[in-house]
Amino acid sequence: MIHDRRISSAILLGLLCSLQAVLAGKLAEIVQTARLRNGVILLVNAEPATYDEAAATGCTVRGLESDSAAVAALRKRFLAKGIYGKLSVASFDGKVLPCIDSLANIVLVGKANVSQAEALRILVPGGTALFKTDAGWQTHVKPWPKEMGEWNQYLCGADNNGAAKDSAGPPERLQWTAGSRYGRVKVVMPSVTSMVSDNGRLFTIEDMATTESGRLPKQYVLLARDAFNGCELWRHPLKDWDKEGCHPVKDIPVQLQRLVLAVDGKVYCTDGYDGPITVFDGATGDILSTFKNSENTRELAHAGGMIFAIQGEPYAFRTGVGKRKGFDALEIATVKLSARDAGSGKTLWEIPIEGTDGYIGGTLSIKSGKLAYLTRNALVCRNSKTGQEIWRQAYPYFQDMPRKGVYILKYNNSPPTLVMTEKWLFCSDLNLVKAYSMADGSLLWQGNTECNYTKNGDLFYVDGLVWTGFLKGLDPATGEVKRELQQNMTGPMSHDRCYRNRITQEYYINSKSGGTDLVALDGSGEYPGPWMRATCGLAMTPSFGRLYSSPYVCACEIGSMLLGFNCTYNQSRDQGKLMAIEPASH
């Protein structure tokens, strides 16, 4: 959602654009108005006092000076004060800012021949630029590009479509890198379990403990970063996040990944594994509220101003491959489905799912006033505003389920995916995809699909077509193949990565090469990226016109790869210039 950032931009425009002069202390006021806990401030030909003011904000400050003497003097000043590092300064030609696009939260330009377009180029969307003119200081706010989308929930939206309305493209350029170079060993739960985005911020659940040994205690936190420059904004510890001891990395349960979402400037997450639903301020990390009687929540979803929750027993965290244990875990799950007001947390309705029903974890899907989910016996559709049942369709979940081997692994850790549209409901179930009418639940058609490695098969609805793992676009009403994409580079990796694939309005994003491969939906080409892969079990996140990947841990095809937490983009720079690096003066 872009509600919060639009408000922020409107506040900045209203408070700042009308000001023709910015006096002492106004830089700090802008930081406060923008609610920056951290970020990047770029000062261009600024006064020494302005550097002091910028340093007091706690942000990372970068200076660019066209006078080499000013650079030397400022470096001596920083060293004398012991603040060099958080503050730095370099020379430039007075015209072109030697920075990548969308880097700084605030740009202040003194007496320089830097154009407004050049300053706005390096601003993050919603960022503020101040220009010194003969009439005083003028302020401009960079608008948000319409083509930038967000990834608010586990599969982008509550409908489970996993389709980003975003302009992210092939990983050709590195925006920023951060965090640990590697995750922990593959025999434990992933170092990064979840990733969502909202209002120019990236929210993850990460293990911040050392990666030296998988046996050392874990320290999972909810962590916020600036999505454009990678600056850490805040973190909140999560108690017992690894309580179930899930392992290895590819086995991470979908339910655990559905416990955090970000929307309208707020982050909803359980405060620890068994903790209550807690609402965080996305900008600051401050706790805004805690929902009453929401302990033991296993899934969260947001739609229509409501928070939907599955509360009760976890769904089959330990698979018990080839044993009866895994099936018992599936059959005995007793939960409660509830809807709450997203603002107040007030419970609007709740219903039990118990007995012979047995909720199938990770299947809750919501769209346009309706919700659906799977039980052991049925596909159920309800009114999302009242909880009243609309229809129920028989769905024998266990009927053809293999009793041993990798298929149990797939079922227990990546249950069927339900994708909702206005007219149709699609279900991807192992090697099968089914289509139902949203009107009455009648089965319209079914066909074959392809499973991902230890994960359920792809299922997306984009450009009026249903997309499956075969790279085929199907007619949603009939299942007829309407478009088929070709992908030539399917190695050197012997299998796809251990996570769900992604899609945007332009690209099908899979991992056939062992990395991040983009196949154009219009059939115009493919863009292999074997050097970029995400944490096992999590996958890439397309958002804000960029691709985000978390630290890798496995040893599968590691001859060429990026290390650490990375943000890439593919837009070409309007201007380019190498910055001359000069030694610091002492």
Coordinates of C-alpha atoms in Angstrom, one line a residue:
M1 CA 0.0 0.0 0.0
I2 CA 1.1 3.6 -0.6
H3 CA -1.2 5.3 1.9
D4 CA 1.4 6.2 4.5
R5 CA 4.0 7.5 2.0
R6 CA 1.4 9.6 0.2
I7 CA 0.5 11.2 3.6
S8 CA 4.2 11.7 4.3
S9 CA 4.7 13.3 0.8
A10 CA 1.6 15.5 1.3
I11 CA 2.8 16.6 4.7
L12 CA 6.3 17.4 3.3
L13 CA 4.7 19.3 0.3
G14 CA 2.4 21.2 2.5
L15 CA 4.9 22.1 5.2
L16 CA 8.0 22.6 3.0
C17 CA 7.1 23.6 -0.6
S18 CA 5.5 26.8 0.7
L19 CA 8.7 27.8 2.5
Q20 CA 11.0 30.0 0.5
A21 CA 13.6 30.1 3.2
V22 CA 15.0 27.3 5.3
L23 CA 16.6 28.6 8.5
A24 CA 18.9 26.9 11.0
G25 CA 17.4 23.7 12.4
K26 CA 15.2 23.1 9.4
L27 CA 17.2 20.1 8.2
A28 CA 16.5 18.4 11.5
E29 CA 12.8 19.3 11.1
I30 CA 12.7 17.6 7.7
V31 CA 14.2 14.5 9.2
Q32 CA 11.6 14.6 12.0
T33 CA 8.8 15.2 9.6
A34 CA 9.9 12.3 7.3
R35 CA 10.2 10.2 10.5
L36 CA 13.7 9.0 9.6
R37 CA 15.4 6.8 12.2
N38 CA 18.3 6.3 9.8
G39 CA 19.0 7.0 6.1
V40 CA 21.3 8.9 3.8
I41 CA 21.7 12.7 3.7
L42 CA 23.7 14.1 0.8
L43 CA 25.1 17.6 1.3
V44 CA 26.4 19.5 -1.8
N45 CA 28.6 22.5 -1.2
A46 CA 27.2 22.9 2.3
E47 CA 28.4 25.1 5.2
P48 CA 30.3 23.3 8.0
A49 CA 27.4 24.1 10.4
T50 CA 25.1 22.2 8.1
Y51 CA 27.3 19.1 8.4
D52 CA 27.0 19.4 12.2
E53 CA 23.3 19.6 12.0
A54 CA 23.1 16.6 9.7
A55 CA 25.3 14.6 12.0
A56 CA 23.0 15.2 14.9
T57 CA 20.1 13.5 13.0
G58 CA 21.8 10.1 13.3
C59 CA 21.7 9.5 9.6
T60 CA 24.6 8.6 7.3
V61 CA 25.9 11.9 5.9
R62 CA 27.8 12.1 2.6
G63 CA 29.3 15.4 1.4
L64 CA 30.2 16.5 -2.1
E65 CA 32.3 19.7 -2.5
S66 CA 33.5 21.3 -5.7
D67 CA 36.3 23.0 -3.8
S68 CA 39.2 20.6 -2.9
A69 CA 40.3 22.9 -0.1
A70 CA 36.8 22.6 1.5
V71 CA 37.1 18.8 1.2
A72 CA 40.4 18.8 3.1
A73 CA 39.1 21.2 5.8
L74 CA 36.0 19.1 6.4
R75 CA 37.9 15.9 6.6
K76 CA 40.2 17.4 9.3
R77 CA 37.1 18.6 11.1
F78 CA 35.5 15.2 11.0
L79 CA 38.7 13.4 12.2
A80 CA 39.1 15.9 15.1
K81 CA 35.6 15.3 16.3
G82 CA 35.9 11.5 15.9
I83 CA 32.9 11.3 13.5
Y84 CA 34.6 10.4 10.3
G85 CA 32.8 7.4 8.8
K86 CA 29.3 8.2 9.7
L87 CA 30.1 11.5 7.9
S88 CA 32.3 11.6 4.8
V89 CA 33.1 14.0 2.0
A90 CA 34.6 13.9 -1.5
S91 CA 35.2 16.1 -4.4
F92 CA 33.0 16.4 -7.5
D93 CA 32.8 18.5 -10.6
G94 CA 30.0 20.8 -9.4
K95 CA 27.4 19.4 -11.8
V96 CA 27.0 15.7 -11.8
L97 CA 26.4 13.9 -8.5
P98 CA 28.5 10.7 -8.5
C99 CA 25.8 8.6 -6.9
I100 CA 23.4 5.8 -8.1
D101 CA 19.8 6.5 -8.6
S102 CA 17.4 6.6 -5.7
L103 CA 20.0 6.6 -3.0
A104 CA 19.5 9.6 -0.6
N105 CA 16.6 10.4 1.6
I106 CA 17.5 14.1 1.7
V107 CA 19.6 16.2 -0.7
L108 CA 20.7 19.7 0.2
V109 CA 22.4 21.7 -2.6
G110 CA 24.2 24.9 -1.8
K111 CA 25.9 27.0 -4.4
A112 CA 26.5 24.6 -7.2
N113 CA 25.4 24.0 -10.8
V114 CA 23.5 20.9 -10.0
S115 CA 20.2 20.7 -11.8
Q116 CA 16.9 19.9 -10.1
A117 CA 16.6 16.8 -12.3
E118 CA 20.0 15.6 -11.2
A119 CA 19.2 16.1 -7.5
L120 CA 15.9 14.3 -7.9
R121 CA 17.5 11.4 -9.7
I122 CA 19.4 10.3 -6.7
L123 CA 16.6 10.9 -4.2
V124 CA 14.5 8.0 -3.0
P125 CA 10.8 8.3 -4.0
G126 CA 9.2 10.6 -1.4
G127 CA 12.6 12.1 -0.5
T128 CA 13.3 15.8 -0.1
A129 CA 15.7 18.1 -2.0
L130 CA 16.6 21.6 -0.8
F131 CA 18.2 24.1 -3.2
K132 CA 19.8 27.4 -2.3
T133 CA 18.8 30.2 -4.5
D134 CA 19.1 34.0 -4.5
A135 CA 15.6 34.2 -3.0
G136 CA 16.4 31.6 -0.3
W137 CA 15.9 27.9 0.0
Q138 CA 13.5 26.0 -2.2
T139 CA 12.2 22.5 -1.4
H140 CA 11.1 19.7 -3.8
V141 CA 9.7 16.3 -3.0
K142 CA 10.3 13.4 -5.4
P143 CA 7.0 11.8 -6.5
W144 CA 6.4 8.1 -6.4
P145 CA 6.7 6.3 -9.8
K146 CA 3.4 4.7 -10.7
E147 CA 5.2 1.6 -11.9
M148 CA 6.6 0.8 -8.4
G149 CA 4.7 -1.9 -6.4
E150 CA 5.0 -3.5 -3.0
W151 CA 5.1 -7.0 -1.6
N152 CA 2.9 -6.6 1.5
Q153 CA 2.3 -10.2 2.4
Y154 CA 3.8 -13.7 2.0
L155 CA 2.4 -14.1 -1.5
C156 CA 2.2 -10.3 -2.1
G157 CA -1.6 -10.0 -1.4
A158 CA -4.2 -11.9 0.6
D159 CA -5.4 -13.6 -2.6
N160 CA -2.1 -15.6 -2.7
N161 CA -1.5 -14.6 -6.3
G162 CA 2.2 -14.0 -5.7
A163 CA 2.2 -11.4 -8.6
A164 CA 3.9 -8.1 -8.1
K165 CA 2.5 -5.0 -9.9
D166 CA 6.0 -3.8 -10.2
S167 CA 8.6 -2.8 -12.8
A168 CA 11.4 -5.0 -11.4
G169 CA 13.6 -6.4 -14.1
P170 CA 16.8 -8.5 -14.6
P171 CA 19.5 -8.1 -11.9
E172 CA 21.9 -6.0 -13.9
R173 CA 23.1 -3.5 -11.3
L174 CA 23.7 -3.6 -7.6
Q175 CA 21.7 -1.0 -5.6
W176 CA 23.1 -2.0 -2.1
T177 CA 24.4 -4.9 -0.1
A178 CA 24.1 -5.5 3.6
G179 CA 23.9 -8.0 6.4
S180 CA 25.8 -11.3 6.8
R181 CA 27.6 -12.7 3.8
Y182 CA 26.1 -16.1 4.4
G183 CA 23.2 -17.7 6.3
R184 CA 23.7 -20.5 8.8
V185 CA 24.3 -24.1 7.8
K186 CA 21.4 -25.7 5.8
V187 CA 20.5 -28.2 8.6
V188 CA 18.8 -25.5 10.7
M189 CA 16.0 -23.1 10.0
P190 CA 16.8 -20.3 7.5
S191 CA 18.6 -17.2 8.7
V192 CA 15.9 -15.2 7.0
T193 CA 12.4 -16.6 7.1
S194 CA 10.2 -13.8 5.8
M195 CA 10.3 -10.6 3.7
V196 CA 7.6 -8.1 2.9
S197 CA 7.7 -4.4 1.8
D198 CA 5.6 -1.3 2.3
N199 CA 6.1 2.5 1.9
G200 CA 9.7 2.3 0.7
R201 CA 10.8 0.0 3.5
L202 CA 11.8 -3.7 3.6
F203 CA 10.8 -5.8 6.6
T204 CA 12.4 -9.2 7.3
I205 CA 12.5 -11.7 10.1
E206 CA 16.2 -12.6 10.5
D207 CA 18.5 -14.5 12.8
M208 CA 21.1 -11.9 13.9
A209 CA 23.3 -14.4 15.8
T210 CA 26.6 -15.5 14.5
T211 CA 26.6 -17.9 11.5
E212 CA 29.7 -19.7 12.7
S213 CA 27.8 -22.7 14.1
G214 CA 24.3 -24.0 13.7
R215 CA 24.3 -25.2 17.3
L216 CA 24.6 -21.7 18.8
P217 CA 21.4 -20.0 20.1
K218 CA 19.4 -18.1 17.5
Q219 CA 18.4 -14.5 17.8
Y220 CA 15.5 -13.8 15.5
V221 CA 14.3 -10.2 15.1
L222 CA 11.8 -8.3 13.0
L223 CA 14.1 -5.9 11.1
A224 CA 13.3 -2.8 9.0
R225 CA 15.5 -1.4 6.3
D226 CA 15.2 1.5 3.9
A227 CA 14.4 -0.4 0.6
F228 CA 16.5 2.0 -1.5
N229 CA 19.7 2.4 0.4
G230 CA 19.7 -0.6 2.8
C231 CA 20.1 1.5 6.0
E232 CA 18.8 -0.4 9.0
L233 CA 15.9 1.6 10.6
W234 CA 14.9 -0.5 13.6
R235 CA 14.7 -4.1 14.9
H236 CA 12.5 -5.9 17.4
P237 CA 13.4 -9.2 19.1
L238 CA 11.1 -12.2 18.5
K239 CA 11.0 -14.7 21.3
D240 CA 11.2 -18.5 20.5
W241 CA 10.8 -18.0 16.7
D242 CA 12.6 -21.3 16.2
K243 CA 10.5 -23.1 18.9
E244 CA 9.5 -25.9 16.7
G245 CA 13.1 -26.6 15.6
C246 CA 12.3 -26.8 11.9
H247 CA 15.1 -28.0 9.7
P248 CA 16.6 -28.2 7.2
V249 CA 16.3 -24.8 5.4
K250 CA 14.1 -26.0 2.6
D251 CA 11.6 -27.3 5.1
I252 CA 10.5 -24.0 6.5
P253 CA 6.7 -24.1 7.0
V254 CA 4.5 -21.7 5.0
Q255 CA 2.6 -20.8 8.2
L256 CA 5.7 -19.4 9.8
Q257 CA 6.2 -17.2 6.8
R258 CA 2.6 -15.9 6.9
L259 CA 3.1 -14.3 10.4
V260 CA 4.2 -10.9 9.2
L261 CA 2.7 -8.4 6.8
A262 CA 3.1 -4.7 6.2
V263 CA 0.4 -2.4 4.9
D264 CA -0.5 1.3 5.2
G265 CA 2.7 2.2 7.1
K266 CA 2.1 -0.5 9.8
V267 CA 3.7 -3.9 10.3
Y268 CA 1.6 -6.7 11.8
C269 CA 3.5 -9.5 13.4
T270 CA 3.2 -11.9 16.3
D271 CA 5.5 -10.8 19.1
G272 CA 7.3 -14.1 19.2
Y273 CA 6.3 -17.5 18.0
D274 CA 3.4 -17.9 20.5
G275 CA 2.9 -14.2 21.2
P276 CA 0.0 -11.9 20.4
I277 CA -0.6 -10.0 17.2
T278 CA 1.4 -6.8 17.5
V279 CA 1.1 -3.6 15.4
F280 CA 4.4 -1.8 14.8
D281 CA 5.0 1.7 13.3
G282 CA 6.7 0.9 10.0
A283 CA 8.9 4.0 10.2
T284 CA 10.1 3.8 13.8
G285 CA 9.4 0.3 15.1
D286 CA 7.3 1.7 18.0
I287 CA 4.5 -0.6 19.2
L288 CA 1.2 1.0 18.3
S289 CA -1.1 -1.7 19.7
T290 CA -1.4 -5.4 20.7
F291 CA -4.5 -7.3 19.8
K292 CA -6.3 -8.9 22.8
N293 CA -6.7 -12.6 23.0
S294 CA -4.6 -13.2 19.9
E295 CA -1.9 -15.5 21.3
N296 CA -0.9 -18.6 19.3
T297 CA -1.7 -17.1 16.0
R298 CA -0.4 -19.2 13.1
E299 CA -1.2 -17.1 10.1
L300 CA -2.1 -13.5 9.2
A301 CA -3.6 -11.9 6.2
H302 CA -4.9 -8.4 5.4
A303 CA -7.8 -7.4 3.1
G304 CA -10.5 -4.8 3.1
G305 CA -9.3 -3.1 6.3
M306 CA -9.4 -6.3 8.2
I307 CA -6.8 -8.7 9.7
F308 CA -7.6 -12.3 9.3
A309 CA -6.0 -14.8 11.6
I310 CA -5.6 -18.6 12.0
Q311 CA -5.3 -19.3 15.7
G312 CA -4.5 -22.5 17.5
E313 CA -2.3 -25.5 16.7
P314 CA 0.5 -25.2 14.2
Y315 CA 0.1 -27.2 11.0
A316 CA 2.5 -30.1 10.6
F317 CA 5.8 -28.5 11.4
R318 CA 7.6 -31.8 11.6
T319 CA 6.9 -33.9 8.6
G320 CA 7.7 -37.4 9.8
V321 CA 8.5 -38.5 6.3
G322 CA 7.4 -42.0 5.7
K323 CA 5.9 -42.3 9.1
R324 CA 2.4 -42.1 10.5
K325 CA 3.5 -39.1 12.6
G326 CA 3.2 -36.7 9.7
F327 CA -0.4 -37.7 8.9
D328 CA -1.4 -37.4 12.5
A329 CA -0.1 -33.9 12.6
L330 CA -2.2 -33.0 9.6
E331 CA -5.4 -34.6 10.8
I332 CA -5.6 -33.3 14.4
A333 CA -5.0 -29.6 13.8
T334 CA -7.8 -27.6 15.5
V335 CA -7.9 -23.9 14.8
K336 CA -10.0 -20.8 14.9
L337 CA -10.5 -18.5 12.0
S338 CA -11.2 -14.9 12.9
A339 CA -11.5 -11.4 11.4
R340 CA -10.5 -8.3 13.2
D341 CA -10.6 -4.6 12.5
A342 CA -7.1 -3.7 11.3
G343 CA -7.1 -0.4 13.2
S344 CA -8.7 -1.3 16.6
G345 CA -8.0 -5.0 16.7
K346 CA -11.6 -5.6 17.6
T347 CA -12.9 -9.1 16.8
L348 CA -15.6 -8.9 14.1
W349 CA -16.3 -12.6 13.9
E350 CA -14.7 -16.0 14.5
I351 CA -15.4 -19.6 13.7
P352 CA -13.8 -22.9 14.7
I353 CA -12.3 -25.3 12.2
E354 CA -12.0 -28.6 14.1
G355 CA -13.1 -32.2 14.3
T356 CA -13.1 -34.0 11.0
D357 CA -12.5 -30.8 9.1
G358 CA -8.8 -30.3 10.0
Y359 CA -7.6 -27.0 8.5
I360 CA -4.8 -27.3 5.9
G361 CA -2.3 -24.7 6.9
G362 CA -1.3 -21.9 4.5
T363 CA -4.4 -22.2 2.3
L364 CA -6.3 -19.1 3.5
S365 CA -7.1 -16.8 0.6
I366 CA -9.2 -13.5 0.6
K367 CA -10.4 -11.2 -2.1
S368 CA -13.4 -9.0 -2.9
G369 CA -15.5 -9.8 0.2
K370 CA -14.9 -13.5 0.0
L371 CA -12.4 -15.9 1.6
A372 CA -11.6 -19.6 0.9
Y373 CA -9.5 -22.3 2.5
L374 CA -9.0 -26.1 2.4
T375 CA -9.7 -28.7 5.1
R376 CA -9.0 -32.4 4.9
N377 CA -12.4 -32.9 3.3
A378 CA -13.5 -29.8 1.6
L379 CA -12.8 -26.5 -0.2
V380 CA -14.8 -23.8 1.7
C381 CA -15.9 -20.3 0.7
R382 CA -17.2 -17.7 3.2
N383 CA -18.2 -14.1 3.3
S384 CA -15.1 -12.3 4.6
K385 CA -17.2 -9.6 6.3
T386 CA -19.5 -11.9 8.3
G387 CA -17.8 -15.4 8.2
Q388 CA -21.0 -16.9 6.8
E389 CA -20.5 -19.9 4.6
I390 CA -21.3 -19.4 0.9
W391 CA -20.5 -22.8 -0.5
R392 CA -18.6 -26.0 0.2
Q393 CA -17.1 -28.3 -2.3
A394 CA -15.8 -31.8 -1.6
Y395 CA -12.0 -31.9 -1.7
P396 CA -10.5 -35.3 -0.6
Y397 CA -7.1 -34.0 0.4
F398 CA -5.6 -37.3 1.4
Q399 CA -7.1 -39.5 -1.4
D400 CA -4.1 -39.8 -3.7
M401 CA -1.4 -38.6 -1.3
P402 CA 1.8 -40.8 -1.5
R403 CA 2.7 -42.3 1.9
K404 CA 6.4 -41.8 1.8
G405 CA 9.2 -40.0 0.1
V406 CA 9.6 -36.4 -1.1
Y407 CA 5.9 -35.9 -1.8
I408 CA 5.1 -35.9 1.9
L409 CA 7.9 -33.3 2.3
K410 CA 6.2 -31.1 -0.3
Y411 CA 2.8 -31.5 1.3
N412 CA 3.7 -30.8 4.9
N413 CA 5.9 -27.8 4.2
S414 CA 4.3 -26.3 1.1
P415 CA 0.5 -27.0 1.1
P416 CA -1.7 -26.4 -1.8
T417 CA -2.0 -22.8 -3.0
L418 CA -5.4 -21.2 -3.5
V419 CA -5.4 -18.1 -5.8
M420 CA -8.6 -16.1 -5.8
T421 CA -9.9 -13.8 -8.6
E422 CA -13.3 -12.2 -9.1
K423 CA -14.7 -15.1 -11.1
W424 CA -12.5 -18.0 -10.4
L425 CA -10.7 -19.9 -7.7
F426 CA -7.6 -21.8 -8.7
C427 CA -5.9 -24.5 -6.6
S428 CA -2.4 -25.9 -7.2
D429 CA -2.1 -29.3 -5.6
L430 CA 1.2 -31.2 -6.2
N431 CA 1.1 -32.0 -10.0
L432 CA -2.4 -30.9 -10.5
V433 CA -4.1 -27.5 -11.0
K434 CA -7.9 -27.1 -10.6
A435 CA -10.3 -24.3 -11.4
Y436 CA -13.5 -23.6 -9.5
S437 CA -16.3 -21.1 -10.0
M438 CA -16.4 -18.4 -7.3
A439 CA -20.2 -18.2 -7.7
D440 CA -21.0 -21.8 -6.5
G441 CA -17.8 -23.7 -6.1
S442 CA -18.4 -25.9 -9.1
L443 CA -15.3 -27.6 -10.7
L444 CA -14.7 -26.0 -14.1
W445 CA -11.6 -27.8 -15.3
Q446 CA -8.3 -29.4 -14.1
G447 CA -5.0 -30.0 -15.7
N448 CA -1.4 -31.0 -15.0
T449 CA 1.3 -28.7 -13.6
E450 CA 4.9 -29.1 -12.4
C451 CA 6.1 -29.1 -8.8
N452 CA 8.9 -26.9 -7.6
Y453 CA 11.7 -28.6 -5.7
T454 CA 10.3 -29.5 -2.3
K455 CA 7.6 -26.8 -2.8
N456 CA 4.2 -26.8 -4.4
G457 CA 3.8 -26.0 -8.1
D458 CA 3.6 -22.4 -9.4
L459 CA 0.2 -20.8 -9.7
F460 CA -0.3 -17.2 -10.8
Y461 CA -3.0 -15.1 -12.5
V462 CA -1.5 -12.4 -14.6
D463 CA -2.4 -10.7 -17.9
G464 CA -5.7 -12.6 -18.0
L465 CA -4.1 -16.0 -17.9
V466 CA -3.4 -18.7 -15.4
W467 CA 0.4 -19.5 -15.3
T468 CA 1.8 -22.8 -14.1
G469 CA 5.2 -24.4 -13.7
F470 CA 5.3 -25.4 -17.4
L471 CA 5.5 -21.7 -18.4
K472 CA 2.1 -22.0 -19.9
G473 CA -0.6 -19.4 -19.8
L474 CA -4.0 -21.0 -19.6
D475 CA -7.5 -19.7 -20.3
P476 CA -9.0 -19.2 -16.8
A477 CA -12.4 -20.4 -17.9
T478 CA -11.4 -23.5 -19.8
G479 CA -7.8 -24.4 -19.0
E480 CA -6.9 -24.2 -22.7
V481 CA -3.3 -23.2 -23.4
K482 CA -3.2 -19.7 -24.8
R483 CA 0.5 -18.9 -24.5
E484 CA 3.6 -20.9 -24.0
L485 CA 7.0 -19.4 -23.1
Q486 CA 10.4 -20.8 -24.0
Q487 CA 13.3 -21.0 -21.7
N488 CA 16.6 -22.2 -23.1
M489 CA 19.0 -21.9 -20.1
T490 CA 17.9 -24.5 -17.6
G491 CA 21.3 -25.2 -15.9
P492 CA 23.9 -25.6 -14.6
M493 CA 21.7 -26.2 -11.5
S494 CA 20.2 -29.7 -11.6
H495 CA 16.9 -28.5 -10.1
D496 CA 15.1 -25.4 -9.2
R497 CA 15.9 -23.6 -5.9
C498 CA 13.9 -24.7 -2.8
Y499 CA 11.4 -21.9 -2.9
R500 CA 8.3 -20.7 -4.6
N501 CA 8.8 -18.7 -7.8
R502 CA 7.6 -15.2 -8.4
I503 CA 5.9 -13.3 -11.2
T504 CA 5.4 -9.6 -12.2
Q505 CA 3.3 -8.0 -14.9
E506 CA 6.2 -8.4 -17.2
Y507 CA 8.3 -11.4 -16.1
Y508 CA 8.0 -14.9 -14.9
I509 CA 10.8 -15.3 -12.3
N510 CA 12.1 -18.8 -11.7
S511 CA 15.4 -20.4 -10.9
K512 CA 16.1 -22.9 -13.7
S513 CA 19.7 -21.9 -14.0
G514 CA 20.2 -22.0 -10.2
G515 CA 19.8 -18.3 -9.7
T516 CA 17.2 -15.7 -10.7
D517 CA 15.9 -16.1 -14.2
L518 CA 13.4 -13.8 -15.8
V519 CA 11.3 -14.9 -18.8
A520 CA 9.3 -12.1 -20.5
L521 CA 5.6 -12.9 -20.4
D522 CA 5.2 -11.5 -24.0
G523 CA 7.8 -14.1 -25.2
S524 CA 10.3 -11.4 -26.2
G525 CA 13.2 -13.1 -24.4
E526 CA 14.8 -14.6 -21.2
Y527 CA 17.3 -13.1 -18.9
P528 CA 19.3 -15.7 -16.9
G529 CA 20.9 -14.6 -13.6
P530 CA 22.6 -17.7 -12.1
W531 CA 24.8 -15.5 -9.9
M532 CA 21.8 -14.2 -7.8
R533 CA 19.8 -16.5 -5.5
A534 CA 17.8 -16.1 -2.3
T535 CA 17.7 -17.9 1.0
C536 CA 16.4 -21.5 0.6
G537 CA 12.7 -21.6 1.4
L538 CA 12.1 -17.8 0.9
A539 CA 12.7 -16.7 -2.7
M540 CA 13.3 -13.4 -4.3
T541 CA 11.1 -10.4 -3.6
P542 CA 10.2 -8.0 -6.5
S543 CA 9.3 -4.6 -5.2
F544 CA 9.9 -0.9 -5.7
G545 CA 11.3 -1.6 -9.2
R546 CA 14.0 -3.8 -7.7
L547 CA 14.8 -7.4 -6.7
Y548 CA 15.7 -8.3 -3.1
S549 CA 17.6 -11.4 -2.1
S550 CA 18.7 -12.6 1.3
P551 CA 21.9 -14.4 2.3
Y552 CA 22.4 -17.8 0.7
V553 CA 23.4 -20.9 2.7
C554 CA 23.3 -24.0 0.6
A555 CA 26.2 -25.5 -1.4
C556 CA 24.2 -26.1 -4.6
E557 CA 26.0 -24.6 -7.6
I558 CA 28.0 -21.8 -5.9
G559 CA 30.6 -21.2 -8.5
S560 CA 29.2 -17.7 -9.2
M561 CA 27.0 -15.9 -6.8
L562 CA 26.4 -12.6 -4.9
L563 CA 27.0 -12.8 -1.2
G564 CA 25.0 -11.2 1.5
F565 CA 21.6 -9.3 1.4
N566 CA 21.3 -7.7 -2.0
C567 CA 19.1 -5.2 -3.8
T568 CA 19.5 -5.1 -7.6
Y569 CA 17.9 -3.1 -10.4
N570 CA 18.1 -2.8 -14.2
Q571 CA 17.3 0.8 -15.0
S572 CA 20.0 2.8 -16.9
R573 CA 21.4 5.9 -15.4
D574 CA 20.5 9.2 -17.0
Q575 CA 24.0 10.4 -16.4
G576 CA 27.2 8.6 -15.4
K577 CA 30.5 9.7 -14.0
L578 CA 33.2 7.9 -12.0
M579 CA 34.1 9.6 -8.7
A580 CA 37.7 10.3 -8.0
I581 CA 38.7 8.8 -4.7
E582 CA 41.2 10.9 -2.9
P583 CA 43.2 10.0 0.3
A584 CA 42.0 11.6 3.5
S585 CA 44.1 14.6 4.6
H586 CA 45.5 14.4 8.1

